Short mmCIF file of C-alpha atoms in Angstrom, two decimals:
data_model
loop_
_atom_site.label_atom_id
_atom_site.label_comp_id
_atom_site.label_asym_id
_atom_site.label_seq_id
_atom_site.Cartn_x
_atom_site.Cartn_y
_atom_site.Cartn_z
CA MET H 1 55.51 -3.98 46.88
CA THR H 2 52.95 -6.76 47.11
CA ALA H 3 53.22 -10.06 45.32
CA GLU H 4 51.41 -10.39 42.04
CA GLN H 5 48.04 -12.13 42.29
CA GLU H 6 47.01 -15.04 40.14
CA PRO H 7 45.10 -13.82 37.01
CA PRO H 8 41.46 -14.94 36.64
CA GLN H 9 40.79 -18.00 34.50
CA GLU H 10 38.62 -16.00 32.02
CA LEU H 11 41.52 -13.59 31.39
CA ARG H 12 43.97 -16.46 30.91
CA LEU H 13 41.59 -18.15 28.46
CA ALA H 14 40.95 -14.94 26.48
CA LEU H 15 44.69 -14.23 26.23
CA ARG H 16 45.55 -17.80 25.24
CA THR H 17 42.90 -17.78 22.49
CA ALA H 18 44.08 -14.39 21.24
CA ALA H 19 47.74 -15.49 21.30
CA ASP H 20 46.88 -18.62 19.32
CA ARG H 21 45.07 -16.51 16.70
CA LEU H 22 48.05 -14.12 16.45
CA LEU H 23 50.52 -16.98 16.13
CA ALA H 24 48.34 -18.63 13.48
CA GLY H 25 48.11 -15.35 11.59
CA ILE H 26 44.34 -15.02 11.77
CA PRO H 27 43.68 -12.00 13.98
CA LEU H 28 40.11 -10.81 14.45
CA HIS H 29 40.54 -7.58 16.39
CA SER H 30 44.13 -6.38 15.84
CA SER H 31 46.74 -5.78 13.14
CA GLY H 32 48.27 -9.21 13.69
CA LYS H 33 51.65 -8.15 15.06
CA LEU H 34 53.19 -10.29 17.76
CA THR H 35 53.22 -7.60 20.45
CA ILE H 36 51.67 -7.21 23.88
CA LEU H 37 49.61 -4.28 22.61
CA ASP H 38 48.12 -6.40 19.80
CA LEU H 39 47.63 -9.32 22.20
CA ALA H 40 45.55 -7.12 24.53
CA GLU H 41 43.65 -5.71 21.56
CA GLU H 42 43.05 -9.18 20.14
CA ALA H 43 41.83 -10.48 23.52
CA GLN H 44 39.77 -7.31 23.92
CA VAL H 45 41.18 -6.60 27.36
CA LYS H 46 42.85 -3.49 28.72
CA ARG H 47 46.60 -3.33 28.09
CA TRP H 48 47.34 -2.35 31.68
CA LEU H 49 46.19 -5.80 32.84
CA LEU H 50 49.23 -7.23 31.09
CA THR H 51 51.73 -4.44 31.62
CA HIS H 52 50.90 -3.34 35.16
CA LYS H 53 48.62 -5.76 36.99
CA TYR H 54 50.14 -9.08 35.81
CA PRO H 55 53.53 -8.18 34.30
CA THR H 56 55.41 -11.29 35.39
CA THR H 57 52.73 -13.97 35.10
CA LEU H 58 51.17 -12.86 31.81
CA MET H 59 53.19 -10.19 29.99
CA ALA H 60 56.58 -11.88 30.39
CA LYS H 61 55.12 -15.26 29.40
CA TYR H 62 53.63 -13.98 26.14
CA GLN H 63 56.66 -11.84 25.30
CA ALA H 64 58.83 -14.92 25.62
CA GLU H 65 56.39 -16.98 23.57
CA PHE H 66 56.26 -14.39 20.78
CA LYS H 67 60.03 -14.07 20.80
CA ALA H 68 60.42 -17.86 20.68
CA ALA H 69 58.03 -18.07 17.74
CA ARG H 70 60.64 -16.14 15.70
CA HIS H 71 58.31 -15.69 12.82
CA LYS H 72 55.96 -13.09 11.59
CA SER H 73 52.26 -13.67 11.46
CA GLU H 74 50.61 -14.25 8.08
CA PRO H 75 49.09 -10.75 7.70
CA VAL H 76 52.50 -9.20 8.34
CA LYS H 77 54.18 -11.60 5.90
CA LYS H 78 51.57 -10.83 3.26
CA ALA H 79 51.93 -7.09 3.79
CA GLU H 80 55.72 -7.27 3.57
CA ALA H 81 55.51 -9.38 0.40
CA GLU H 82 53.14 -6.82 -1.12
CA ILE H 83 55.47 -3.99 -0.11
CA ASP H 84 58.43 -5.79 -1.72
CA LYS H 85 56.43 -6.36 -4.91
CA LEU H 86 55.38 -2.70 -5.02
CA ARG H 87 58.99 -1.59 -4.47
CA ASP H 88 60.11 -3.79 -7.38
CA ASP H 89 57.33 -2.41 -9.57
CA LEU H 90 58.31 1.14 -8.63
CA ALA H 91 61.98 0.49 -9.45
CA LYS H 92 60.99 -0.97 -12.84
CA ALA H 93 58.70 1.98 -13.58
CA ARG H 94 61.45 4.47 -12.66
CA LYS H 95 63.96 2.65 -14.87
CA GLU H 96 61.50 2.63 -17.77
CA LYS H 97 60.78 6.34 -17.21
CA ARG H 98 64.50 7.14 -17.39
CA GLN H 99 64.85 5.13 -20.60
CA LEU H 100 61.84 6.83 -22.15
CA ALA H 101 63.10 10.27 -21.14
CA ASP H 102 66.46 9.51 -22.78
CA LEU H 103 64.71 8.28 -25.91
CA LEU H 104 62.52 11.37 -25.99
CA GLY H 105 65.58 13.59 -25.79
CA THR H 106 67.18 11.71 -28.67
CA TYR H 107 64.03 12.04 -30.77
CA ALA H 108 63.81 15.78 -30.02
CA VAL H 109 67.39 16.30 -31.22
CA MET H 110 66.73 14.24 -34.35
CA ILE H 111 63.53 16.13 -35.16
CA GLU H 112 65.24 19.48 -34.70
CA GLN H 113 68.11 18.40 -36.96
CA LEU H 114 65.72 17.10 -39.63
CA ALA H 115 63.71 20.34 -39.50
CA ARG H 116 66.90 22.36 -40.06
CA GLU H 117 67.94 20.13 -42.94
CA ARG H 118 64.49 20.47 -44.48
CA ALA H 119 64.59 24.26 -44.15
CA GLU H 120 68.05 24.29 -45.77
CA ALA H 121 66.87 22.03 -48.61
CA ILE H 122 63.86 24.27 -49.27
CA ALA H 123 66.12 27.36 -49.28
CA GLU H 124 68.51 25.67 -51.72
CA ARG H 125 65.61 24.66 -53.96
CA ASP H 126 64.24 28.20 -53.94
CA GLU H 127 67.68 29.62 -54.77
CA ALA H 128 68.05 27.12 -57.62
CA LEU H 129 64.64 28.09 -58.99
CA VAL H 130 65.54 31.79 -58.87
CA ALA H 131 68.90 31.08 -60.55
CA ARG H 132 67.21 28.98 -63.22
CA ASP H 133 64.62 31.69 -63.91
CA ALA H 134 67.38 34.33 -64.10
CA ALA H 135 69.41 32.15 -66.51
CA LEU H 136 66.40 31.61 -68.75
CA GLY H 137 65.38 35.24 -68.51
CA VAL H 138 62.00 34.29 -67.15
CA THR H 139 60.27 36.26 -64.47
CA ALA H 140 58.26 34.20 -62.04
CA LEU H 141 54.73 35.40 -61.53
CA ASN H 142 54.83 34.53 -57.86
CA PRO H 143 58.25 34.56 -56.32
CA PRO H 144 58.84 31.54 -54.09
CA PRO H 145 57.98 32.29 -50.49
CA GLN H 146 60.92 32.79 -48.19
CA ARG H 147 60.71 30.17 -45.54
CA ALA H 148 62.54 30.61 -42.35
CA VAL H 149 62.27 28.42 -39.32
CA PRO H 150 61.20 30.57 -36.39
CA ALA H 151 63.42 30.30 -33.34
CA GLY H 152 62.15 27.71 -30.89
CA ARG H 153 59.69 26.24 -33.36
CA ALA H 154 61.00 23.70 -35.85
CA HIS H 155 57.68 22.53 -37.24
CA ARG H 156 54.45 23.86 -38.65
CA PRO H 157 51.22 23.09 -36.83
CA LEU H 158 48.87 20.70 -38.56
CA PRO H 159 45.85 22.23 -40.30
CA ARG H 160 42.63 22.06 -38.31
CA GLY H 161 40.89 18.74 -38.45
CA ARG H 162 44.11 16.68 -38.69
CA ARG H 163 45.21 16.72 -35.09
#
């Protein structure tokens, strides 16, 4: 295998400028990650120049520099902060949904119980009216309607125009 040639000055300058932009967190042509792929994309050069043609003089140098930087570029930091915020918002929304679902279940049980109690009270009232009329010897012109709560439906729909 032949020794690696010295890279051209234009390539070195393009890569240095691109690396500085990536490290500063202001990429122009890439996603902003500190990788060789993004470095080549940012410098607008072919990746194989770094990985195959100049692997020891250029690729290893920038990999070491990115590793030594030990920080994430600004776009990545911003994206991760936004992701964390969205995760928190999602967790809060899920918690609120669970609480509302529990509350809804409680209200449904209460409404069903109140509807039964109302139906029972109406039935007792009707029975009392019939007993009163029988005791007085009076015949009602219109007997009280027999109200029964249909199964699965504990309320009457509102008349049209009041919905």
